[in-house]
PDB file of C-alpha atoms in Angstrom:
ATOM      1  CA  MET A  18      -0.056   0.014  -0.033  1.00 54.00           C
ATOM      2  CA  LEU A  19       1.158   3.548  -0.746  1.00 75.00           C
ATOM      3  CA  GLU A  20       2.827   5.219   2.271  1.00 89.00           C
ATOM      4  CA  GLU A  21       0.488   8.206   1.625  1.00 90.00           C
ATOM      5  CA  VAL A  22      -2.462   5.937   1.986  1.00 88.00           C
ATOM      6  CA  GLU A  23      -1.108   4.314   5.157  1.00 88.00           C
ATOM      7  CA  ARG A  24      -0.650   7.771   6.640  1.00 93.00           C
ATOM      8  CA  TRP A  25      -4.108   8.792   5.548  1.00 92.00           C
ATOM      9  CA  LEU A  26      -5.655   5.761   7.247  1.00 90.00           C
ATOM     10  CA  SER A  27      -4.037   6.755  10.520  1.00 90.00           C
ATOM     11  CA  THR A  28      -5.044  10.366  10.393  1.00 95.00           C
ATOM     12  CA  ARG A  29      -8.308  10.416   8.435  1.00 96.00           C
ATOM     13  CA  SER A  30     -10.061   7.213   9.402  1.00 93.00           C
ATOM     14  CA  TRP A  31     -12.178   7.499  12.556  1.00 96.00           C
ATOM     15  CA  SER A  32     -14.808   5.833  14.659  1.00 94.00           C
ATOM     16  CA  VAL A  33     -18.196   7.318  15.503  1.00 95.00           C
ATOM     17  CA  THR A  34     -17.054   7.195  19.102  1.00 95.00           C
ATOM     18  CA  ASP A  35     -14.135   9.498  18.513  1.00 96.00           C
ATOM     19  CA  ARG A  36     -16.333  12.502  18.477  1.00 97.00           C
ATOM     20  CA  PRO A  37     -19.002  12.524  21.328  1.00 96.00           C
ATOM     21  CA  LEU A  38     -22.299  14.262  20.343  1.00 96.00           C
ATOM     22  CA  HIS A  39     -21.625  17.141  22.846  1.00 96.00           C
ATOM     23  CA  GLN A  40     -18.362  17.846  21.169  1.00 97.00           C
ATOM     24  CA  ILE A  41     -19.984  17.974  17.669  1.00 98.00           C
ATOM     25  CA  LEU A  42     -22.748  20.272  19.032  1.00 97.00           C
ATOM     26  CA  ALA A  43     -20.218  22.629  20.534  1.00 97.00           C
ATOM     27  CA  ALA A  44     -18.412  22.801  17.234  1.00 98.00           C
ATOM     28  CA  LYS A  45     -21.643  23.463  15.467  1.00 98.00           C
ATOM     29  CA  ARG A  46     -22.486  26.317  17.736  1.00 97.00           C
ATOM     30  CA  GLY A  47     -18.941  27.708  17.493  1.00 97.00           C
ATOM     31  CA  THR A  48     -18.913  27.745  13.693  1.00 95.00           C
ATOM     32  CA  GLY A  49     -22.510  28.565  13.071  1.00 97.00           C
ATOM     33  CA  GLN A  50     -22.742  26.104  10.309  1.00 98.00           C
ATOM     34  CA  SER A  51     -26.053  24.509   9.263  1.00 98.00           C
ATOM     35  CA  VAL A  52     -26.675  20.924   8.386  1.00 98.00           C
ATOM     36  CA  SER A  53     -29.064  19.474   5.818  1.00 98.00           C
ATOM     37  CA  VAL A  54     -29.847  15.749   5.551  1.00 98.00           C
ATOM     38  CA  VAL A  55     -31.033  14.477   2.162  1.00 98.00           C
ATOM     39  CA  LEU A  56     -32.683  11.135   1.438  1.00 98.00           C
ATOM     40  CA  PRO A  57     -33.012  10.310  -2.287  1.00 97.00           C
ATOM     41  CA  ALA A  58     -36.064   7.984  -2.457  1.00 97.00           C
ATOM     42  CA  LEU A  59     -37.776   5.832  -5.065  1.00 96.00           C
ATOM     43  CA  ASN A  60     -40.412   3.458  -3.789  1.00 96.00           C
ATOM     44  CA  GLU A  61     -39.092   3.216  -0.256  1.00 96.00           C
ATOM     45  CA  GLU A  62     -42.327   3.404   1.809  1.00 97.00           C
ATOM     46  CA  GLU A  63     -41.214   0.441   3.981  1.00 96.00           C
ATOM     47  CA  THR A  64     -38.034   2.132   5.303  1.00 97.00           C
ATOM     48  CA  VAL A  65     -38.007   5.917   4.637  1.00 98.00           C
ATOM     49  CA  GLY A  66     -40.351   6.716   7.506  1.00 98.00           C
ATOM     50  CA  ASP A  67     -38.324   5.002  10.179  1.00 97.00           C
ATOM     51  CA  ILE A  68     -35.120   6.660   8.975  1.00 98.00           C
ATOM     52  CA  VAL A  69     -36.643  10.179   9.036  1.00 98.00           C
ATOM     53  CA  ALA A  70     -38.315   9.533  12.441  1.00 98.00           C
ATOM     54  CA  VAL A  71     -34.936   8.510  13.976  1.00 98.00           C
ATOM     55  CA  ILE A  72     -33.078  11.493  12.567  1.00 98.00           C
ATOM     56  CA  ARG A  73     -35.786  13.905  13.783  1.00 98.00           C
ATOM     57  CA  HIS A  74     -36.018  12.347  17.215  1.00 98.00           C
ATOM     58  CA  ASP A  75     -32.268  12.009  17.888  1.00 98.00           C
ATOM     59  CA  LEU A  76     -30.780  15.003  15.980  1.00 98.00           C
ATOM     60  CA  VAL A  77     -33.564  17.594  15.695  1.00 98.00           C
ATOM     61  CA  GLU A  78     -35.807  17.205  18.785  1.00 97.00           C
ATOM     62  CA  GLN A  79     -33.279  15.784  21.348  1.00 97.00           C
ATOM     63  CA  VAL A  80     -30.307  17.704  20.199  1.00 97.00           C
ATOM     64  CA  PRO A  81     -30.159  20.480  17.570  1.00 97.00           C
ATOM     65  CA  LEU A  82     -27.596  18.996  15.228  1.00 98.00           C
ATOM     66  CA  VAL A  83     -29.659  18.758  11.988  1.00 98.00           C
ATOM     67  CA  ASP A  84     -31.356  21.839  10.594  1.00 98.00           C
ATOM     68  CA  GLU A  85     -33.507  20.227   7.888  1.00 98.00           C
ATOM     69  CA  VAL A  86     -34.437  16.726   6.768  1.00 98.00           C
ATOM     70  CA  VAL A  87     -35.405  16.562   3.158  1.00 98.00           C
ATOM     71  CA  VAL A  88     -36.694  13.650   1.178  1.00 98.00           C
ATOM     72  CA  VAL A  89     -36.364  13.990  -2.614  1.00 98.00           C
ATOM     73  CA  ASP A  90     -38.888  11.708  -4.289  1.00 97.00           C
ATOM     74  CA  SER A  91     -37.800  10.806  -7.760  1.00 96.00           C
ATOM     75  CA  GLY A  92     -41.075   9.455  -8.977  1.00 94.00           C
ATOM     76  CA  SER A  93     -42.284   6.857  -6.468  1.00 96.00           C
ATOM     77  CA  THR A  94     -45.448   4.991  -7.245  1.00 97.00           C
ATOM     78  CA  ASP A  95     -46.067   3.883  -3.659  1.00 96.00           C
ATOM     79  CA  ARG A  96     -46.581   5.940  -0.471  1.00 97.00           C
ATOM     80  CA  THR A  97     -43.040   7.072  -0.060  1.00 98.00           C
ATOM     81  CA  SER A  98     -43.946  10.725  -0.038  1.00 98.00           C
ATOM     82  CA  GLU A  99     -46.795  10.312   2.351  1.00 98.00           C
ATOM     83  CA  VAL A 100     -44.877   8.266   4.755  1.00 98.00           C
ATOM     84  CA  ALA A 101     -41.792  10.487   4.724  1.00 98.00           C
ATOM     85  CA  ALA A 102     -43.923  13.633   5.340  1.00 98.00           C
ATOM     86  CA  ALA A 103     -45.786  11.957   8.186  1.00 98.00           C
ATOM     87  CA  ALA A 104     -42.475  11.127   9.806  1.00 98.00           C
ATOM     88  CA  GLY A 105     -41.501  14.816   9.675  1.00 98.00           C
ATOM     89  CA  ALA A 106     -39.503  15.255   6.527  1.00 98.00           C
ATOM     90  CA  ARG A 107     -39.940  18.046   4.027  1.00 98.00           C
ATOM     91  CA  VAL A 108     -40.754  16.160   0.787  1.00 98.00           C
ATOM     92  CA  VAL A 109     -39.738  17.620  -2.446  1.00 98.00           C
ATOM     93  CA  HIS A 110     -40.389  15.970  -5.807  1.00 98.00           C
ATOM     94  CA  ARG A 111     -37.531  15.722  -8.191  1.00 97.00           C
ATOM     95  CA  ASP A 112     -39.316  17.252 -11.174  1.00 96.00           C
ATOM     96  CA  ASP A 113     -40.267  20.353  -9.019  1.00 97.00           C
ATOM     97  CA  ILE A 114     -36.583  21.281  -8.674  1.00 97.00           C
ATOM     98  CA  LEU A 115     -35.288  23.050 -11.749  1.00 96.00           C
ATOM     99  CA  PRO A 116     -38.606  22.408 -13.564  1.00 95.00           C
ATOM    100  CA  GLY A 117     -37.256  24.054 -16.790  1.00 94.00           C
ATOM    101  CA  LEU A 118     -34.685  21.172 -17.141  1.00 95.00           C
ATOM    102  CA  PRO A 119     -36.177  17.808 -17.986  1.00 94.00           C
ATOM    103  CA  ALA A 120     -35.097  15.239 -15.412  1.00 94.00           C
ATOM    104  CA  VAL A 121     -33.432  11.975 -16.318  1.00 92.00           C
ATOM    105  CA  PRO A 122     -33.681   8.780 -14.267  1.00 91.00           C
ATOM    106  CA  GLY A 123     -30.927   8.106 -11.868  1.00 92.00           C
ATOM    107  CA  LYS A 124     -29.727   8.576  -8.246  1.00 94.00           C
ATOM    108  CA  GLY A 125     -27.052  11.139  -9.239  1.00 95.00           C
ATOM    109  CA  GLU A 126     -29.678  13.310 -10.845  1.00 97.00           C
ATOM    110  CA  VAL A 127     -31.647  13.410  -7.580  1.00 97.00           C
ATOM    111  CA  LEU A 128     -28.533  14.256  -5.458  1.00 98.00           C
ATOM    112  CA  TRP A 129     -27.523  17.045  -7.881  1.00 98.00           C
ATOM    113  CA  ARG A 130     -30.947  18.635  -7.815  1.00 98.00           C
ATOM    114  CA  SER A 131     -31.076  18.405  -3.967  1.00 98.00           C
ATOM    115  CA  LEU A 132     -28.460  21.114  -3.733  1.00 98.00           C
ATOM    116  CA  LEU A 133     -31.174  23.572  -4.975  1.00 97.00           C
ATOM    117  CA  ALA A 134     -33.730  22.159  -2.512  1.00 97.00           C
ATOM    118  CA  THR A 135     -31.568  22.556   0.549  1.00 98.00           C
ATOM    119  CA  THR A 136     -29.750  25.384   2.337  1.00 97.00           C
ATOM    120  CA  GLY A 137     -27.266  23.687   4.783  1.00 98.00           C
ATOM    121  CA  ASP A 138     -23.551  24.609   4.734  1.00 98.00           C
ATOM    122  CA  ILE A 139     -23.021  20.871   5.208  1.00 98.00           C
ATOM    123  CA  VAL A 140     -25.131  18.395   3.173  1.00 98.00           C
ATOM    124  CA  CYS A 141     -25.443  14.807   4.384  1.00 98.00           C
ATOM    125  CA  PHE A 142     -26.730  12.091   2.082  1.00 98.00           C
ATOM    126  CA  ILE A 143     -28.414   8.991   3.391  1.00 98.00           C
ATOM    127  CA  ASP A 144     -29.888   6.188   1.351  1.00 96.00           C
ATOM    128  CA  ALA A 145     -33.624   5.626   1.974  1.00 96.00           C
ATOM    129  CA  ASP A 146     -33.552   1.789   1.988  1.00 93.00           C
ATOM    130  CA  LEU A 147     -31.587   1.298   5.240  1.00 93.00           C
ATOM    131  CA  LYS A 148     -33.006  -1.022   7.904  1.00 91.00           C
ATOM    132  CA  GLU A 149     -32.397  -0.887  11.666  1.00 91.00           C
ATOM    133  CA  PHE A 150     -31.147   2.669  11.049  1.00 94.00           C
ATOM    134  CA  SER A 151     -29.051   4.475  13.632  1.00 95.00           C
ATOM    135  CA  SER A 152     -28.573   8.261  13.871  1.00 97.00           C
ATOM    136  CA  ASP A 153     -24.842   7.483  14.274  1.00 96.00           C
ATOM    137  CA  PHE A 154     -24.813   7.382  10.468  1.00 96.00           C
ATOM    138  CA  VAL A 155     -25.542  11.043  10.379  1.00 98.00           C
ATOM    139  CA  SER A 156     -23.689  12.370  13.415  1.00 98.00           C
ATOM    140  CA  GLY A 157     -20.642  10.196  12.553  1.00 97.00           C
ATOM    141  CA  ILE A 158     -20.043  11.604   9.161  1.00 98.00           C
ATOM    142  CA  VAL A 159     -21.131  15.190   9.901  1.00 98.00           C
ATOM    143  CA  GLY A 160     -18.911  15.430  12.952  1.00 98.00           C
ATOM    144  CA  PRO A 161     -15.545  15.782  11.313  1.00 98.00           C
ATOM    145  CA  LEU A 162     -16.888  18.548   9.020  1.00 98.00           C
ATOM    146  CA  LEU A 163     -17.860  20.511  12.053  1.00 98.00           C
ATOM    147  CA  THR A 164     -14.790  19.876  14.185  1.00 98.00           C
ATOM    148  CA  ASP A 165     -12.052  19.910  11.525  1.00 97.00           C
ATOM    149  CA  ALA A 166     -11.996  22.867   9.128  1.00 97.00           C
ATOM    150  CA  ASP A 167      -9.571  21.143   6.754  1.00 98.00           C
ATOM    151  CA  VAL A 168     -12.019  18.234   5.963  1.00 98.00           C
ATOM    152  CA  ASP A 169     -14.344  18.676   3.089  1.00 98.00           C
ATOM    153  CA  LEU A 170     -15.933  15.263   2.526  1.00 98.00           C
ATOM    154  CA  VAL A 171     -16.578  12.289   4.830  1.00 98.00           C
ATOM    155  CA  LYS A 172     -17.708   8.791   3.810  1.00 97.00           C
ATOM    156  CA  ALA A 173     -19.329   6.349   6.193  1.00 95.00           C
ATOM    157  CA  MET A 174     -17.628   2.895   6.507  1.00 90.00           C
ATOM    158  CA  TYR A 175     -19.345  -0.121   7.850  1.00 90.00           C
ATOM    159  CA  ASP A 176     -19.823  -3.917   7.667  1.00 85.00           C
ATOM    160  CA  ARG A 177     -22.246  -5.033   4.920  1.00 71.00           C
ATOM    161  CA  PRO A 178     -23.853  -8.374   5.616  1.00 67.00           C
ATOM    162  CA  LEU A 179     -25.438 -10.433   2.887  1.00 54.00           C
ATOM    163  CA  GLY A 180     -27.887 -13.168   3.684  1.00 54.00           C
ATOM    164  CA  GLY A 181     -26.614 -13.473   7.258  1.00 57.00           C
ATOM    165  CA  ALA A 182     -22.904 -13.685   6.091  1.00 50.00           C
ATOM    166  CA  ALA A 183     -20.784 -10.890   7.488  1.00 52.00           C
ATOM    167  CA  GLY A 184     -18.774  -8.792   5.039  1.00 50.00           C
ATOM    168  CA  GLN A 185     -20.296 -10.311   1.934  1.00 47.00           C
ATOM    169  CA  GLY A 186     -22.326  -7.287   0.814  1.00 47.00           C
ATOM    170  CA  GLY A 187     -20.943  -4.637  -1.491  1.00 66.00           C
ATOM    171  CA  ARG A 188     -20.260  -6.975  -4.395  1.00 75.00           C
ATOM    172  CA  VAL A 189     -20.044  -4.111  -6.972  1.00 85.00           C
ATOM    173  CA  THR A 190     -17.469  -2.369  -4.698  1.00 83.00           C
ATOM    174  CA  GLU A 191     -15.270  -5.519  -4.490  1.00 84.00           C
ATOM    175  CA  LEU A 192     -15.580  -6.569  -8.098  1.00 87.00           C
ATOM    176  CA  MET A 193     -15.559  -3.266  -9.961  1.00 87.00           C
ATOM    177  CA  ALA A 194     -14.924  -0.081  -7.926  1.00 87.00           C
ATOM    178  CA  ARG A 195     -12.060  -1.267  -5.623  1.00 87.00           C
ATOM    179  CA  PRO A 196      -9.971  -2.660  -8.491  1.00 86.00           C
ATOM    180  CA  LEU A 197     -10.528   0.454 -10.522  1.00 87.00           C
ATOM    181  CA  LEU A 198      -9.529   2.813  -7.678  1.00 87.00           C
ATOM    182  CA  ASN A 199      -6.474   0.655  -6.724  1.00 86.00           C
ATOM    183  CA  MET A 200      -5.230   0.629 -10.310  1.00 85.00           C
ATOM    184  CA  HIS A 201      -6.042   4.166 -11.461  1.00 86.00           C
ATOM    185  CA  TRP A 202      -6.418   6.243  -8.285  1.00 88.00           C
ATOM    186  CA  PRO A 203      -4.377   4.492  -5.683  1.00 87.00           C
ATOM    187  CA  GLN A 204      -4.597   7.398  -3.334  1.00 91.00           C
ATOM    188  CA  LEU A 205      -8.264   6.378  -2.847  1.00 90.00           C
ATOM    189  CA  ALA A 206      -7.369   2.759  -2.052  1.00 88.00           C
ATOM    190  CA  GLY A 207      -7.939   3.384   1.738  1.00 88.00           C
ATOM    191  CA  PHE A 208     -11.791   3.934   1.429  1.00 90.00           C
ATOM    192  CA  VAL A 209     -13.568   0.934   2.880  1.00 87.00           C
ATOM    193  CA  GLN A 210     -16.932   1.777   1.257  1.00 90.00           C
ATOM    194  CA  PRO A 211     -16.227   4.026  -1.837  1.00 92.00           C
ATOM    195  CA  LEU A 212     -19.673   3.423  -3.225  1.00 92.00           C
ATOM    196  CA  GLY A 213     -21.601   3.786  -0.040  1.00 93.00           C
ATOM    197  CA  GLY A 214     -24.582   6.186  -0.254  1.00 94.00           C
ATOM    198  CA  GLU A 215     -23.931   7.618   3.183  1.00 97.00           C
ATOM    199  CA  TYR A 216     -21.601  10.587   3.139  1.00 98.00           C
ATOM    200  CA  ALA A 217     -21.425  14.324   4.027  1.00 98.00           C
ATOM    201  CA  ALA A 218     -19.702  17.194   2.388  1.00 98.00           C
ATOM    202  CA  ARG A 219     -19.388  20.950   2.555  1.00 98.00           C
ATOM    203  CA  ARG A 220     -21.716  22.727   0.077  1.00 98.00           C
ATOM    204  CA  SER A 221     -18.726  24.760  -1.103  1.00 97.00           C
ATOM    205  CA  LEU A 222     -17.196  21.477  -2.427  1.00 97.00           C
ATOM    206  CA  LEU A 223     -20.422  19.815  -3.744  1.00 98.00           C
ATOM    207  CA  GLU A 224     -21.417  22.809  -5.784  1.00 97.00           C
ATOM    208  CA  GLN A 225     -18.096  22.629  -7.723  1.00 96.00           C
ATOM    209  CA  LEU A 226     -18.469  19.006  -8.678  1.00 95.00           C
ATOM    210  CA  PRO A 227     -20.076  17.506 -11.788  1.00 94.00           C
ATOM    211  CA  PHE A 228     -22.676  14.782 -10.931  1.00 96.00           C
ATOM    212  CA  PRO A 229     -23.014  11.678 -13.040  1.00 93.00           C
ATOM    213  CA  VAL A 230     -26.735  11.161 -13.165  1.00 93.00           C
ATOM    214  CA  GLY A 231     -26.770   7.444 -12.344  1.00 88.00           C
ATOM    215  CA  TYR A 232     -24.956   4.973 -10.070  1.00 89.00           C
ATOM    216  CA  GLY A 233     -21.583   6.321 -10.977  1.00 92.00           C
ATOM    217  CA  VAL A 234     -22.125   9.419  -8.754  1.00 95.00           C
ATOM    218  CA  GLU A 235     -20.281   8.110  -5.707  1.00 95.00           C
ATOM    219  CA  LEU A 236     -17.202   7.087  -7.563  1.00 95.00           C
ATOM    220  CA  GLY A 237     -17.119  10.192  -9.597  1.00 95.00           C
ATOM    221  CA  MET A 238     -17.531  12.363  -6.543  1.00 96.00           C
ATOM    222  CA  LEU A 239     -14.569  10.692  -4.854  1.00 96.00           C
ATOM    223  CA  VAL A 240     -12.257  10.931  -7.836  1.00 95.00           C
ATOM    224  CA  ASP A 241     -13.237  14.545  -8.558  1.00 95.00           C
ATOM    225  CA  SER A 242     -12.893  15.626  -4.957  1.00 96.00           C
ATOM    226  CA  LEU A 243      -9.395  14.066  -4.803  1.00 95.00           C
ATOM    227  CA  HIS A 244      -8.389  16.227  -7.768  1.00 93.00           C
ATOM    228  CA  LEU A 245     -10.083  19.308  -6.466  1.00 94.00           C
ATOM    229  CA  VAL A 246      -9.186  19.375  -2.750  1.00 95.00           C
ATOM    230  CA  GLY A 247      -6.551  16.579  -2.218  1.00 95.00           C
ATOM    231  CA  LEU A 248      -6.596  13.406  -0.182  1.00 96.00           C
ATOM    232  CA  ASP A 249      -6.192  15.024   3.264  1.00 97.00           C
ATOM    233  CA  ALA A 250      -9.578  16.802   2.807  1.00 98.00           C
ATOM    234  CA  LEU A 251     -11.287  13.441   2.519  1.00 98.00           C
ATOM    235  CA  ALA A 252     -12.069  11.176   5.444  1.00 98.00           C
ATOM    236  CA  GLN A 253     -14.046   8.194   6.538  1.00 95.00           C
ATOM    237  CA  VAL A 254     -15.918   7.242   9.780  1.00 96.00           C
ATOM    238  CA  ASP A 255     -16.825   3.750  11.033  1.00 92.00           C
ATOM    239  CA  VAL A 256     -20.487   3.743  11.898  1.00 93.00           C
ATOM    240  CA  GLY A 257     -20.994  -0.008  12.516  1.00 89.00           C
ATOM    241  CA  VAL A 258     -23.283  -2.159  10.347  1.00 86.00           C
ATOM    242  CA  ARG A 259     -25.317  -1.256   7.304  1.00 84.00           C
ATOM    243  CA  LYS A 260     -28.351  -3.286   6.505  1.00 73.00           C
ATOM    244  CA  HIS A 261     -30.484  -2.657   3.504  1.00 55.00           C
ATOM    245  CA  ARG A 262     -32.383  -4.159   0.476  1.00 65.00           C
ATOM    246  CA  HIS A 263     -30.034  -6.076  -1.742  1.00 58.00           C
ATOM    247  CA  GLN A 264     -30.390  -5.996  -5.542  1.00 67.00           C
ATOM    248  CA  ASP A 265     -30.237  -8.920  -7.831  1.00 71.00           C
ATOM    249  CA  GLY A 266     -27.157  -9.814  -9.885  1.00 75.00           C
ATOM    250  CA  GLN A 267     -28.467  -8.271 -13.114  1.00 82.00           C
ATOM    251  CA  ALA A 268     -29.179  -4.929 -11.421  1.00 81.00           C
ATOM    252  CA  LEU A 269     -25.677  -5.026 -10.030  1.00 83.00           C
ATOM    253  CA  GLY A 270     -24.310  -5.645 -13.477  1.00 85.00           C
ATOM    254  CA  ARG A 271     -25.958  -2.554 -14.755  1.00 85.00           C
ATOM    255  CA  MET A 272     -24.562  -0.613 -11.798  1.00 85.00           C
ATOM    256  CA  ALA A 273     -21.153  -1.892 -12.548  1.00 89.00           C
ATOM    257  CA  ALA A 274     -21.363  -0.768 -16.153  1.00 87.00           C
ATOM    258  CA  ALA A 275     -22.295   2.795 -15.082  1.00 88.00           C
ATOM    259  CA  ILE A 276     -19.472   2.886 -12.642  1.00 90.00           C
ATOM    260  CA  TYR A 277     -16.982   1.764 -15.233  1.00 89.00           C
ATOM    261  CA  ARG A 278     -18.236   4.416 -17.601  1.00 89.00           C
ATOM    262  CA  THR A 279     -17.818   7.090 -14.928  1.00 89.00           C
ATOM    263  CA  ALA A 280     -14.243   5.915 -14.381  1.00 91.00           C
ATOM    264  CA  GLN A 281     -13.497   5.848 -18.108  1.00 88.00           C
ATOM    265  CA  LEU A 282     -14.708   9.364 -18.535  1.00 88.00           C
ATOM    266  CA  ARG A 283     -12.304  10.531 -15.820  1.00 90.00           C
ATOM    267  CA  LEU A 284      -9.415   8.534 -17.215  1.00 88.00           C
ATOM    268  CA  ALA A 285      -9.561   9.793 -20.849  1.00 75.00           C
ATOM    269  CA  ARG A 286     -12.724  11.806 -21.317  1.00 67.00           C
ATOM    270  CA  GLY A 287     -13.220   9.469 -24.259  1.00 52.00           C
ATOM    271  CA  HIS A 288     -16.207   7.939 -25.935  1.00 53.00           C
ATOM    272  CA  LEU A 289     -17.572   4.554 -25.043  1.00 50.00           C
ATOM    273  CA  ILE A 290     -17.817   2.533 -28.209  1.00 52.00           C
ATOM    274  CA  ARG A 291     -21.027   1.016 -27.135  1.00 56.00           C
ATOM    275  CA  PRO A 292     -22.731   2.706 -24.174  1.00 63.00           C
ATOM    276  CA  SER A 293     -25.060  -0.202 -23.546  1.00 66.00           C
ATOM    277  CA  LEU A 294     -25.018  -3.499 -21.631  1.00 64.00           C
ATOM    278  CA  THR A 295     -26.700  -6.757 -22.819  1.00 62.00           C
ATOM    279  CA  GLN A 296     -27.731  -9.238 -20.222  1.00 61.00           C
ATOM    280  CA  PHE A 297     -29.646 -12.504 -20.445  1.00 56.00           C
ATOM    281  CA  GLU A 298     -32.773 -13.850 -18.808  1.00 73.00           C
ATOM    282  CA  ARG A 299     -34.234 -17.306 -19.266  1.00 66.00           C
ATOM    283  CA  GLY A 300     -37.575 -17.108 -21.032  1.00 76.00           C
ATOM    284  CA  GLU A 301     -39.984 -19.766 -22.530  1.00 79.00           C
ATOM    285  CA  ASP A 302     -37.725 -20.293 -25.542  1.00 73.00           C
ATOM    286  CA  GLY A 303     -34.371 -20.203 -23.729  1.00 66.00           C
ATOM    287  CA  PHE A 304     -32.139 -17.384 -22.846  1.00 60.00           C
ATOM    288  CA  GLU A 305     -33.416 -14.016 -24.095  1.00 74.00           C
ATOM    289  CA  PRO A 306     -31.195 -10.877 -24.432  1.00 67.00           C
ATOM    290  CA  ARG A 307     -32.146  -7.711 -22.585  1.00 77.00           C
ATOM    291  CA  THR A 308     -30.145  -4.618 -23.535  1.00 73.00           C
ATOM    292  CA  TYR A 309     -29.924  -1.587 -21.270  1.00 75.00           C
ATOM    293  CA  SER A 310     -28.296   1.795 -21.927  1.00 76.00           C
ATOM    294  CA  VAL A 311     -25.476   2.733 -19.641  1.00 69.00           C
ATOM    295  CA  ASP A 312     -25.647   6.123 -17.982  1.00 67.00           C
ATOM    296  CA  THR A 313     -23.436   8.481 -19.828  1.00 68.00           C
ATOM    297  CA  GLU A 314     -24.865  11.874 -18.995  1.00 79.00           C
ATOM    298  CA  GLU A 315     -23.462  14.099 -16.240  1.00 87.00           C
ATOM    299  CA  ARG A 316     -24.842  17.311 -14.701  1.00 93.00           C
ATOM    300  CA  PRO A 317     -22.440  20.266 -14.539  1.00 94.00           C
ATOM    301  CA  PRO A 318     -21.194  21.708 -11.276  1.00 96.00           C
ATOM    302  CA  MET A 319     -24.279  23.273  -9.602  1.00 96.00           C
ATOM    303  CA  ILE A 320     -22.457  26.628  -9.186  1.00 94.00           C
ATOM    304  CA  GLU A 321     -22.599  26.981 -13.023  1.00 95.00           C
ATOM    305  CA  VAL A 322     -26.432  26.722 -13.021  1.00 95.00           C
ATOM    306  CA  ALA A 323     -28.104  30.052 -13.362  1.00 94.00           C
ATOM    307  CA  GLU A 324     -31.002  29.341 -10.926  1.00 93.00           C
ATOM    308  CA  TYR A 325     -28.525  28.212  -8.267  1.00 94.00           C
ATOM    309  CA  ALA A 326     -26.280  31.281  -8.754  1.00 90.00           C
ATOM    310  CA  ALA A 327     -29.298  33.599  -8.486  1.00 90.00           C
ATOM    311  CA  ARG A 328     -30.400  31.958  -5.240  1.00 85.00           C
ATOM    312  CA  GLU A 329     -26.910  32.403  -3.740  1.00 69.00           C
ATOM    313  CA  VAL A 330     -26.989  36.124  -4.633  1.00 64.00           C
ATOM    314  CA  ALA A 331     -30.358  36.515  -3.126  1.00 62.00           C
TER     315      ALA A 331
END
């Protein structure tokens, strides 16, 4: 392992217990920074309410760490919006943010638009499908941004069980993202969960980053942040165990293709010869091909968007 990465692991990898809540709150009062929590959600009625309720109880009502909890619904057909609102979140629909710009499907699209729907100096992203959620996921990754002025982005790290087996989750991370990072961006080799959906960053950084519209958003954000602010401005915090709904192998294949595309753009800014992925499913007459397009679009840094710039001036 690179000496730089070993040093980074010893100075920028922490546990949630390293910063007690009273210390984080004192830092928040001292710096006057505000915190927004964003949950991108698509058909997550079974879990989103519990997550919102825990955050509001622990970090809004019990202690004033979080200033707003926003659920951005990207077109749910179930009761995601109603459940989230009943639990105390402010629900915003993706298409109501920048209505003049047609939305495209994808998680990155939702995260990018959320910058216009929130006001916090620090923005914390939490996936909406987590089970047995703990508010440590929020306080753990927000903490370093409040206590350490030279940290700009913090990723959560955790164990990811799969079917009762410890450490077997995160298959796309191990088969696609980690090899890519180790080979092409070895400075990022120390991140335990580079694709994890739980991370927090300063708005001043996020608004300068392009956002891949799909599943490549986390890898793209790490790589671009490394180049923009350097390794020592990035950190990770151990928050325990992450339990969530797992996707099937074919969905993971499409995710891997999007992540590879994101990496390829950053390696060469070249053109993918065939921006699609063919997979096979068994049908009545044998294996049938199914072809899916690979996310290739990216949104520009939010600071370049006129509506965002106008809001900042106002």
